[in-house]
Coordinates of C-alpha atoms in Angstrom, one line a residue:
Chain Z
M9 CA -45.3 -25.8 -0.1
I10 CA -42.6 -24.2 2.1
K11 CA -43.5 -20.6 3.0
T12 CA -41.1 -17.7 2.3
D13 CA -41.7 -16.2 5.8
Q14 CA -40.6 -19.4 7.3
I15 CA -37.4 -19.5 5.2
H16 CA -36.7 -15.9 6.3
S17 CA -37.3 -16.4 10.0
T18 CA -35.3 -19.7 10.1
A19 CA -32.5 -18.1 8.1
C20 CA -32.3 -15.3 10.7
D21 CA -32.1 -17.9 13.5
L22 CA -29.4 -19.7 11.7
M23 CA -27.4 -16.6 11.1
S24 CA -27.2 -15.7 14.8
K25 CA -26.7 -19.3 15.9
A26 CA -23.7 -19.7 13.6
A27 CA -22.1 -16.6 14.9
I28 CA -22.7 -17.2 18.6
E29 CA -22.7 -21.0 19.2
I30 CA -19.8 -23.2 18.5
P31 CA -21.0 -26.5 16.9
E32 CA -21.0 -29.3 19.4
D33 CA -18.7 -31.6 17.3
Y34 CA -16.0 -29.0 17.0
H35 CA -16.4 -27.9 20.7
D36 CA -15.9 -31.5 21.8
G37 CA -12.9 -32.0 19.5
L38 CA -11.3 -28.8 20.9
E39 CA -12.0 -29.9 24.5
R40 CA -10.2 -33.2 23.8
A41 CA -7.3 -31.3 22.3
A42 CA -7.2 -28.9 25.3
A43 CA -7.1 -31.9 27.7
T44 CA -3.8 -33.2 26.2
E45 CA -2.1 -30.0 25.1
D46 CA 1.1 -29.6 27.0
G47 CA 2.7 -26.4 25.4
S48 CA 2.1 -23.8 28.1
L49 CA 1.1 -20.9 25.8
A50 CA -0.8 -23.2 23.4
S51 CA -2.7 -24.7 26.4
F52 CA -3.5 -21.2 27.7
V53 CA -5.0 -20.3 24.3
L54 CA -7.2 -23.4 24.1
Q55 CA -8.5 -22.8 27.6
A56 CA -9.2 -19.1 26.7
M57 CA -11.1 -20.3 23.6
L58 CA -13.3 -22.7 25.6
E59 CA -14.1 -19.9 28.0
N60 CA -14.8 -17.7 25.0
Y61 CA -17.4 -20.1 23.7
A62 CA -19.2 -20.1 27.1
V63 CA -19.2 -16.3 27.3
A64 CA -20.5 -15.9 23.7
K65 CA -23.4 -18.2 24.5
E66 CA -24.1 -16.6 27.9
D67 CA -24.0 -13.0 26.6
G68 CA -25.5 -13.8 23.2
R69 CA -22.4 -12.2 21.5
A70 CA -20.6 -13.4 18.4
M71 CA -17.7 -15.7 19.3
C72 CA -15.3 -13.8 17.2
G73 CA -15.1 -10.1 16.2
D74 CA -14.4 -11.3 12.6
T75 CA -17.6 -13.0 11.9
G76 CA -16.4 -14.2 8.5
V77 CA -18.2 -14.0 5.2
P78 CA -21.7 -15.4 5.5
R79 CA -22.8 -17.9 2.8
W80 CA -25.6 -20.3 2.2
F81 CA -25.9 -23.9 1.2
V82 CA -29.4 -24.9 0.2
K83 CA -30.4 -28.5 -0.4
L84 CA -33.8 -29.4 -1.8
G85 CA -35.6 -32.7 -1.7
N86 CA -36.7 -33.5 -5.2
D87 CA -40.4 -33.0 -4.3
S88 CA -40.0 -29.7 -2.4
R89 CA -41.9 -26.6 -3.5
I90 CA -41.0 -23.1 -2.5
E91 CA -43.6 -20.4 -2.2
G92 CA -42.7 -17.7 -4.7
G93 CA -40.1 -20.0 -6.3
M94 CA -36.4 -20.0 -6.0
C95 CA -35.9 -16.3 -6.5
A96 CA -38.1 -15.7 -3.4
L97 CA -35.9 -18.0 -1.4
E98 CA -32.8 -16.1 -2.5
T99 CA -34.3 -12.8 -1.5
A100 CA -35.3 -14.3 1.9
L101 CA -31.7 -15.4 2.4
R102 CA -30.2 -12.1 1.4
R103 CA -32.6 -10.3 3.6
A104 CA -31.8 -12.5 6.6
T105 CA -28.1 -12.0 6.0
A106 CA -28.5 -8.2 6.0
E107 CA -30.8 -8.2 9.0
A108 CA -28.6 -10.5 11.1
T109 CA -25.6 -8.3 10.3
N110 CA -27.2 -5.4 12.1
G111 CA -29.1 -7.5 14.6
V112 CA -26.6 -9.8 16.2
P113 CA -24.5 -7.7 15.3
L114 CA -22.0 -9.3 12.8
R115 CA -19.1 -7.5 11.3
P116 CA -20.0 -6.0 7.9
N117 CA -17.1 -7.7 6.2
R118 CA -18.2 -7.7 2.5
V119 CA -16.9 -4.9 0.3
H120 CA -16.4 -4.3 -3.4
P121 CA -13.0 -5.7 -4.3
L122 CA -11.8 -2.6 -6.1
W123 CA -13.9 0.3 -4.8
R124 CA -14.1 -1.1 -1.2
T125 CA -17.8 0.0 -1.1
D126 CA -19.4 -1.4 2.1
H127 CA -23.2 -1.7 2.4
N128 CA -22.7 -2.5 6.1
N129 CA -24.9 -5.5 5.8
N130 CA -22.7 -8.3 4.2
V131 CA -24.8 -8.2 1.0
G132 CA -23.4 -7.2 -2.4
I133 CA -22.5 -8.5 -5.8
G134 CA -22.3 -12.3 -5.3
A135 CA -22.7 -12.0 -1.6
P136 CA -23.8 -14.0 0.2
E137 CA -23.0 -17.0 -2.0
I138 CA -25.9 -19.3 -2.4
E139 CA -25.1 -22.9 -3.5
Y140 CA -27.5 -25.7 -4.2
A141 CA -27.8 -29.4 -4.2
F142 CA -30.6 -31.9 -4.5
E143 CA -31.6 -35.2 -3.1
P144 CA -33.8 -37.8 -4.9
E145 CA -36.3 -38.0 -2.0
G146 CA -38.1 -35.5 0.2
D147 CA -40.3 -32.4 0.2
W148 CA -38.1 -30.5 2.6
V149 CA -35.4 -27.8 2.3
D150 CA -32.2 -27.8 4.2
L151 CA -30.7 -24.4 5.0
I152 CA -27.1 -24.3 6.0
T153 CA -25.2 -21.2 6.7
V154 CA -21.4 -21.1 7.0
H155 CA -19.5 -17.9 8.0
K156 CA -16.0 -18.9 7.2
G157 CA -13.0 -16.6 7.7
G158 CA -11.9 -15.1 4.4
L159 CA -8.2 -14.5 4.4
F160 CA -5.8 -17.2 5.4
G161 CA -5.4 -21.0 5.6
T162 CA -6.5 -21.8 2.1
D163 CA -4.5 -22.7 -1.0
Y164 CA -4.7 -24.4 -4.3
R165 CA -2.1 -26.2 -6.4
M166 CA -2.2 -28.2 -9.7
L167 CA -0.4 -31.4 -8.9
F168 CA 0.1 -34.3 -11.3
P169 CA -0.1 -38.1 -11.1
A170 CA 3.7 -38.1 -10.9
D171 CA 3.4 -36.2 -7.7
G172 CA 1.2 -38.9 -6.2
I173 CA 0.2 -39.2 -2.5
Q174 CA 3.6 -37.9 -1.4
G175 CA 3.0 -34.8 -3.4
V176 CA -0.5 -34.4 -1.8
R177 CA 1.2 -34.9 1.6
R178 CA 3.8 -32.3 0.9
F179 CA 1.3 -29.6 -0.3
Y180 CA -0.8 -30.3 2.8
L181 CA 2.2 -29.7 5.0
D182 CA 3.1 -26.6 3.0
S183 CA -0.3 -25.2 3.7
L184 CA -0.3 -26.0 7.4
L185 CA 3.2 -24.5 7.9
A186 CA 2.6 -21.5 5.7
F187 CA -0.6 -20.4 7.4
G188 CA -0.1 -22.0 10.8
K189 CA 2.9 -19.9 11.8
R190 CA 1.7 -17.0 14.0
G191 CA -1.6 -18.7 14.0
L192 CA -2.8 -17.0 10.8
A193 CA -5.1 -20.1 10.0
C194 CA -6.7 -19.7 13.5
Q195 CA -5.9 -23.3 14.3
P196 CA -6.5 -26.0 15.6
A197 CA -8.9 -26.2 12.7
I198 CA -11.0 -28.7 10.7
V199 CA -8.8 -29.0 7.6
G200 CA -10.6 -29.8 4.4
I201 CA -8.8 -31.1 1.3
G202 CA -10.3 -31.2 -2.1
L203 CA -8.8 -33.6 -4.6
G204 CA -9.7 -33.6 -8.3
G205 CA -12.6 -31.9 -10.0
S206 CA -11.9 -28.9 -12.2
K207 CA -9.9 -26.1 -10.7
D208 CA -13.0 -24.3 -9.3
T209 CA -14.7 -27.5 -8.1
C210 CA -11.5 -28.6 -6.5
M211 CA -11.7 -25.4 -4.3
T212 CA -15.4 -26.0 -3.7
L213 CA -14.8 -29.7 -2.7
G214 CA -12.1 -28.7 -0.2
K215 CA -14.1 -25.8 1.3
R216 CA -17.1 -28.1 1.7
A217 CA -14.9 -30.8 3.2
S218 CA -13.9 -28.4 5.9
T219 CA -17.2 -26.7 6.5
L220 CA -19.9 -29.3 5.8
R221 CA -18.6 -32.4 7.5
V222 CA -18.6 -32.9 11.3
V223 CA -15.5 -33.8 13.4
G224 CA -15.2 -37.6 13.4
S225 CA -16.9 -38.2 10.1
R226 CA -15.0 -40.3 7.6
N227 CA -15.1 -40.6 3.8
P228 CA -16.9 -43.8 2.8
D229 CA -13.9 -44.9 0.7
P230 CA -11.8 -46.8 3.3
R231 CA -8.5 -45.8 1.6
I232 CA -9.5 -42.1 1.7
A233 CA -10.7 -42.5 5.3
E234 CA -7.2 -44.0 6.2
L235 CA -5.6 -41.0 4.5
E236 CA -7.8 -38.6 6.6
D237 CA -6.6 -40.4 9.8
S238 CA -3.0 -40.3 8.8
F239 CA -3.1 -36.6 7.7
R240 CA -4.8 -35.6 11.0
E241 CA -1.9 -37.3 12.9
L242 CA 0.7 -35.8 10.5
G243 CA -0.6 -32.3 11.1
N244 CA -0.6 -32.8 14.8
S245 CA 3.0 -34.2 14.7
I246 CA 4.5 -30.9 13.4
G247 CA 4.9 -29.6 16.9
M248 CA 2.8 -26.6 16.2
G249 CA -0.2 -25.7 18.2
A250 CA -2.7 -22.8 18.6
M251 CA -1.4 -19.4 17.4
G252 CA 1.7 -21.1 16.0
F253 CA 3.0 -21.7 19.5
A254 CA 4.9 -25.0 20.2
G255 CA 2.2 -27.5 20.8
K256 CA 0.5 -30.8 19.8
H257 CA -2.8 -29.7 18.2
M258 CA -3.0 -28.2 14.8
V259 CA -5.7 -30.3 13.2
I260 CA -9.0 -31.1 15.0
D261 CA -9.9 -33.3 12.1
C262 CA -9.0 -33.7 8.4
H263 CA -11.6 -34.3 5.8
I264 CA -10.9 -35.2 2.2
E265 CA -13.5 -35.0 -0.7
V266 CA -12.8 -36.1 -4.2
G267 CA -14.2 -35.5 -7.7
Y268 CA -13.2 -36.9 -11.0
C269 CA -10.6 -34.7 -12.7
H270 CA -8.6 -34.4 -16.0
T271 CA -6.7 -37.6 -16.7
G272 CA -3.4 -35.7 -16.7
G273 CA -3.8 -33.8 -13.4
L274 CA -4.3 -34.1 -9.6
P275 CA -5.6 -30.7 -8.5
M276 CA -5.6 -30.1 -4.8
S277 CA -7.0 -27.5 -2.4
V278 CA -6.5 -27.1 1.3
H279 CA -8.9 -25.2 3.6
A280 CA -8.8 -24.5 7.3
F281 CA -12.1 -23.9 9.2
C282 CA -11.1 -21.8 12.2
L283 CA -11.5 -21.9 16.0
S284 CA -14.9 -20.4 15.6
S285 CA -16.1 -22.9 13.0
R286 CA -19.4 -21.1 12.3
R287 CA -22.0 -23.3 10.8
A288 CA -25.7 -23.8 11.5
V289 CA -28.2 -26.2 9.9
A290 CA -32.0 -26.6 9.8
R291 CA -34.5 -28.6 7.8
L292 CA -37.8 -27.0 6.9
F293 CA -40.9 -29.1 6.1
P294 CA -44.1 -28.0 4.4
G295 CA -46.6 -27.2 7.1
G296 CA -44.0 -25.2 9.2
R297 CA -42.0 -27.8 11.1
V298 CA -38.3 -26.9 11.5
E299 CA -35.7 -29.3 12.7
H300 CA -32.3 -27.9 13.8
R301 CA -29.3 -30.2 13.7
V302 CA -25.5 -30.2 14.0
D303 CA -24.6 -32.3 11.0
P304 CA -25.0 -30.6 7.6
D305 CA -25.1 -34.1 6.1
W306 CA -24.2 -32.6 2.8
F307 CA -22.1 -35.5 1.4
T308 CA -24.8 -38.1 1.1
P309 CA -24.3 -41.2 -1.2
Y310 CA -26.3 -39.3 -3.8
Q311 CA -23.8 -36.3 -3.8
R312 CA -20.9 -38.7 -4.1
R313 CA -22.5 -40.9 -6.8
E314 CA -20.3 -42.3 -9.5
T315 CA -22.8 -43.8 -11.9
V316 CA -24.8 -42.4 -14.8
D317 CA -28.2 -43.2 -13.2
W318 CA -29.0 -43.0 -9.6
P319 CA -29.4 -46.8 -8.9
F320 CA -32.4 -46.7 -6.6
E321 CA -35.7 -46.1 -8.3
R322 CA -38.3 -44.3 -6.3
E323 CA -40.4 -47.4 -5.8
G324 CA -37.3 -49.4 -4.9
S325 CA -36.3 -47.1 -2.1
E326 CA -39.8 -47.0 -0.6
Q327 CA -39.8 -50.7 -0.7
E328 CA -36.4 -50.8 1.1
A329 CA -37.7 -48.4 3.7
A330 CA -40.8 -50.6 4.2
E331 CA -38.6 -53.7 4.7
Chain Y
M48 CA 3.2 -23.5 33.8
T49 CA 0.6 -20.7 33.8
P50 CA 1.8 -17.5 32.1
R51 CA 2.1 -14.3 34.3
Q52 CA -0.9 -12.0 34.2
V53 CA -0.6 -8.2 34.2
R54 CA -3.1 -5.3 34.4
L55 CA -2.0 -2.4 32.2
S56 CA -3.2 1.1 31.3
T57 CA -3.8 2.0 27.6
T58 CA -1.5 4.9 28.2
P59 CA 1.3 3.0 30.0
G60 CA 4.5 4.6 31.3
P61 CA 8.0 3.6 30.1
A62 CA 8.6 1.5 33.3
E63 CA 5.4 -0.5 32.9
I64 CA 6.3 -1.3 29.3
A65 CA 9.9 -2.2 30.2
A66 CA 8.5 -4.7 32.8
L67 CA 6.6 -6.7 30.2
S68 CA 8.1 -10.1 29.1
L69 CA 7.3 -12.2 26.0
G70 CA 4.3 -14.4 26.8
D71 CA 2.9 -12.3 29.6
I72 CA -0.9 -12.1 29.6
V73 CA -2.2 -8.6 29.7
Y74 CA -5.6 -7.0 30.6
L75 CA -6.2 -3.4 29.6
D76 CA -7.9 -0.4 31.3
G77 CA -8.6 3.0 29.6
L78 CA -9.3 4.3 26.1
L79 CA -8.2 2.5 23.0
Y80 CA -8.9 3.1 19.3
T81 CA -9.2 1.0 16.3
A82 CA -7.2 1.9 13.2
R83 CA -6.2 -0.2 10.2
E84 CA -5.6 0.4 6.5
G85 CA -8.7 2.6 6.0
V86 CA -7.7 5.0 8.8
Y87 CA -4.0 4.9 8.0
R88 CA -4.7 5.8 4.3
R89 CA -7.0 8.6 5.3
A90 CA -4.8 10.0 8.0
L91 CA -1.3 9.5 6.4
E92 CA -1.9 9.5 2.6
E93 CA -4.9 11.8 2.3
R94 CA -3.7 13.9 5.3
S95 CA -7.1 14.2 6.9
P96 CA -6.7 15.5 10.5
I97 CA -7.0 12.7 13.0
P98 CA -10.2 13.3 14.9
I99 CA -8.9 12.4 18.4
E100 CA -6.1 13.7 20.5
L101 CA -3.2 11.2 20.3
P102 CA -1.4 10.1 22.4
G103 CA -3.3 12.2 25.0
D104 CA -6.5 10.3 24.7
S105 CA -4.9 6.9 24.0
A106 CA -1.6 5.3 23.2
T107 CA -3.2 2.0 22.2
N108 CA -3.9 1.2 18.6
F109 CA -6.1 -1.9 18.0
H110 CA -5.9 -3.6 14.6
C111 CA -9.6 -4.4 14.8
S112 CA -12.9 -4.2 13.1
P113 CA -15.6 -4.8 15.6
A114 CA -18.8 -6.7 15.1
A115 CA -20.8 -3.6 15.8
T116 CA -23.8 -1.6 14.6
I117 CA -25.0 2.0 15.0
R118 CA -28.6 2.0 16.3
K119 CA -31.2 4.3 14.9
D120 CA -30.9 6.5 17.9
G121 CA -27.2 7.0 17.2
S122 CA -26.0 4.8 20.1
Y123 CA -23.7 1.9 19.4
E124 CA -23.9 -1.8 19.9
M125 CA -20.6 -3.7 20.0
G126 CA -20.8 -7.4 20.4
A127 CA -17.5 -9.1 19.7
V128 CA -14.1 -7.6 18.9
T129 CA -11.0 -9.5 17.6
A130 CA -7.9 -8.5 15.8
T131 CA -7.0 -8.6 12.2
A132 CA -3.5 -9.6 10.9
S133 CA -1.1 -6.8 11.5
F134 CA 1.8 -7.6 9.1
R135 CA -0.3 -6.0 6.3
F136 CA 0.0 -2.6 8.0
A137 CA 3.8 -2.5 8.2
K138 CA 3.7 0.0 5.3
W139 CA 2.0 2.7 7.4
L140 CA 3.0 1.8 11.0
P141 CA 6.3 3.7 11.3
E142 CA 4.8 7.0 10.3
W143 CA 1.6 6.3 12.4
M144 CA 3.6 5.5 15.5
A145 CA 5.8 8.6 15.0
R146 CA 2.7 10.8 14.6
T147 CA 0.5 9.3 17.3
G148 CA 2.9 8.2 20.0
A149 CA 1.3 4.8 20.2
K150 CA 2.9 2.6 22.9
L151 CA 0.8 -0.5 22.5
V152 CA -0.2 -2.0 19.1
I153 CA -2.7 -4.8 19.4
G154 CA -3.4 -7.2 16.6
K155 CA -3.2 -10.7 15.2
G156 CA 0.1 -12.5 14.5
G157 CA 2.5 -9.8 15.4
M158 CA 5.2 -8.1 13.2
T159 CA 8.7 -9.2 12.5
S160 CA 11.7 -8.6 14.8
K161 CA 12.9 -6.3 12.1
D162 CA 9.8 -4.1 12.5
Y163 CA 10.1 -4.2 16.3
N164 CA 13.8 -3.1 16.1
E165 CA 13.2 -0.4 13.5
Y166 CA 10.3 1.4 14.9
F167 CA 8.7 -0.2 18.0
V168 CA 11.8 -0.1 20.2
P169 CA 12.8 3.5 19.2
N170 CA 9.2 4.6 20.1
G171 CA 9.3 2.7 23.4
A172 CA 6.4 0.5 22.1
V173 CA 5.5 -3.2 22.3
Y174 CA 3.1 -5.4 20.4
L175 CA 0.2 -7.3 22.1
S176 CA -1.4 -10.2 20.3
T177 CA -5.0 -11.2 20.8
V178 CA -5.6 -14.8 21.9
G179 CA -7.0 -17.6 19.9
Y180 CA -7.9 -16.4 17.4
G181 CA -10.1 -15.0 18.6
T182 CA -11.6 -14.5 21.9
G183 CA -14.1 -12.0 20.6
A184 CA -16.8 -12.5 23.2
L185 CA -14.3 -12.3 26.1
L186 CA -12.9 -9.1 24.7
G187 CA -16.4 -7.8 24.1
R188 CA -17.0 -8.2 27.8
G189 CA -14.1 -5.9 28.5
I190 CA -15.8 -3.0 26.7
E191 CA -17.2 -0.5 29.2
N192 CA -18.4 2.0 26.6
V193 CA -18.1 3.0 23.0
E194 CA -17.1 6.6 23.3
A195 CA -17.2 7.6 19.6
V196 CA -16.9 6.4 16.1
H197 CA -15.2 8.5 13.5
W198 CA -15.1 8.3 9.7
Q199 CA -17.8 5.7 9.5
E200 CA -19.4 7.6 6.6
E201 CA -16.2 7.6 4.6
L202 CA -14.8 4.2 5.6
G203 CA -17.7 2.0 6.5
L204 CA -18.3 0.4 9.9
A205 CA -15.5 -2.1 9.6
Q206 CA -12.8 0.4 8.7
A207 CA -14.0 3.3 10.9
L208 CA -12.0 4.6 13.8
W209 CA -13.8 3.4 17.0
V210 CA -12.9 4.8 20.4
I211 CA -13.5 2.3 23.1
R212 CA -13.3 2.6 26.9
C213 CA -12.2 -0.7 28.3
R214 CA -11.9 -2.2 31.7
G215 CA -9.9 -5.4 32.3
M216 CA -10.1 -6.1 28.6
G217 CA -8.2 -9.2 27.7
P218 CA -6.6 -11.6 27.4
F219 CA -3.8 -10.3 25.2
I220 CA -0.3 -11.8 24.9
V221 CA 2.9 -9.8 25.0
A222 CA 4.5 -10.6 21.6
S223 CA 7.4 -8.2 21.5
N224 CA 9.7 -6.5 24.1
L225 CA 12.0 -3.5 24.3
D226 CA 14.9 -5.6 23.2
G227 CA 13.1 -6.1 19.9
E228 CA 12.5 -9.8 20.5
C229 CA 9.5 -11.5 18.8
L230 CA 7.5 -14.2 20.6
F231 CA 6.3 -15.8 17.3
E232 CA 9.8 -16.0 15.9
R233 CA 10.9 -17.7 19.1
E234 CA 8.1 -20.3 18.7
N235 CA 8.9 -20.7 14.9
A236 CA 12.4 -21.7 15.8
K237 CA 11.2 -24.4 18.1
I238 CA 9.0 -25.8 15.4
A239 CA 11.7 -25.6 12.7
E240 CA 13.5 -28.5 14.4
N241 CA 10.6 -30.8 13.2
V242 CA 10.2 -29.7 9.6
A243 CA 12.7 -32.1 8.1
R244 CA 11.1 -35.1 9.9
V245 CA 7.5 -34.4 8.8
Y246 CA 8.6 -33.7 5.2
A247 CA 10.6 -36.9 5.0
G248 CA 9.8 -38.9 1.9
T249 CA 8.2 -36.0 0.0
K250 CA 9.7 -34.4 -3.1
P251 CA 9.1 -30.9 -4.6
A252 CA 6.1 -30.7 -6.9
V253 CA 6.6 -31.6 -10.5
L254 CA 5.3 -28.2 -11.6
K255 CA 7.0 -25.3 -9.8
R256 CA 5.6 -21.9 -9.0
F257 CA 7.2 -18.5 -9.3
G258 CA 8.3 -18.0 -5.7
E259 CA 9.9 -21.4 -5.7
I260 CA 11.9 -20.2 -8.7
D261 CA 12.7 -16.5 -8.1
D262 CA 14.1 -15.7 -11.5
R263 CA 11.0 -14.6 -13.5
A264 CA 13.1 -15.2 -16.7
D265 CA 13.2 -18.9 -15.7
E266 CA 10.4 -21.4 -16.4
V267 CA 8.4 -23.4 -13.8
I268 CA 8.9 -27.0 -15.1

């Protein structure tokens, strides 16, 4: 049994960690970009960002004044049990979000879309989002918080098989140019692309591709991995850098996730995870152990499964582990 | 080449503003205030009296919502500050600048050269962009004190009018000048040279969108 108190306290830690500490994989990616950026203004910007990460950590301040819109991704091992059930978990996450907003502090960004009501705690109707996934093994719970920026750098388009890969390439470039100018996308960013699914899952896939995969990770389909490499290079060959200034680095990495879609369509979404790529991850075990890690490890083979049944029976996988 | 660095007052004189060049890096001293759509609406559309003396107290308008909280004892805690995109405020800025005498507008992404020529230059004002975006922790270090927060009841913490005393707050980048030139448009022009090359081999999407077709009587296929 995983205790509600522990979920709450770990969630509070994750909220402040996400806001204050730049994830290691993104930091290293940006450092590599800064080392080779030759546009003088773009280069100044990247150096200032690296300094900003250090100051944020030293002072315990949020990296950016816009601390994004906090959300949660929860993954449960099939054998996990939550004290008080899943509604208790949701309350603990909402409480942690509100407390961290006033504690860190974060910017209370969430308002009612029409009445602009602000509870000053980032909690409201549908906020924070809490999304779930499951894994066939394990008695643990993964808590992942992502505080993605909410305004620019994201777009969706229904393409068609006739548009093909060149159409995908074109919409990718459209999104980078549209939101890269004046730096609205807060690049260089981790760019996530969702291909396929229904309209809503297409958006979800792209958002998760940008926020739940680490820099350097590649899609297990070798042809998609190749596309990720080539799109990363393509984005960096536009000649646009940080803040839309002339430069060489627009895309720290490009991640593509796919889902099966309607036979007539090729829906596509593009998402940019900004210069303060706020994410934090921890796994909670029954008995109180908590392990923090960098990689959300969201897209496991199980999440990307194509078959009706999950091929590995429980006994089978134990046997495999024993071997 | 490292950009030139300048220390500037938040109530700068005409000569100091005239000396600024596109791409200069600026650090600010003095009082500045945050104002964005919430404050503009309340002050300009609802005609509520502006609760501070402008430009006497400050001639610097920051398009910002801080990551801040008001403690139980009424004091303020401000962690990080960064700008929000300014182009959305073009609707209110001409009147705001005329009424408040703002000389420095700080935000994200700048305005168009049309905006600069129409109401920045005539007001003797320039635009400073935050860096990044955003160097929220660095800017947070430049805050000496939160002097006041107005209209937080009416507008919420994010939209309230915060009055901040800053010392060496920066970096900011000079993004417009008194000739009405725009740093971002200058950079866009450099990038425009590459557009045809990166798009080579691609065709417009099969299904168009309004916007790609401007006649709403037309269809998108």
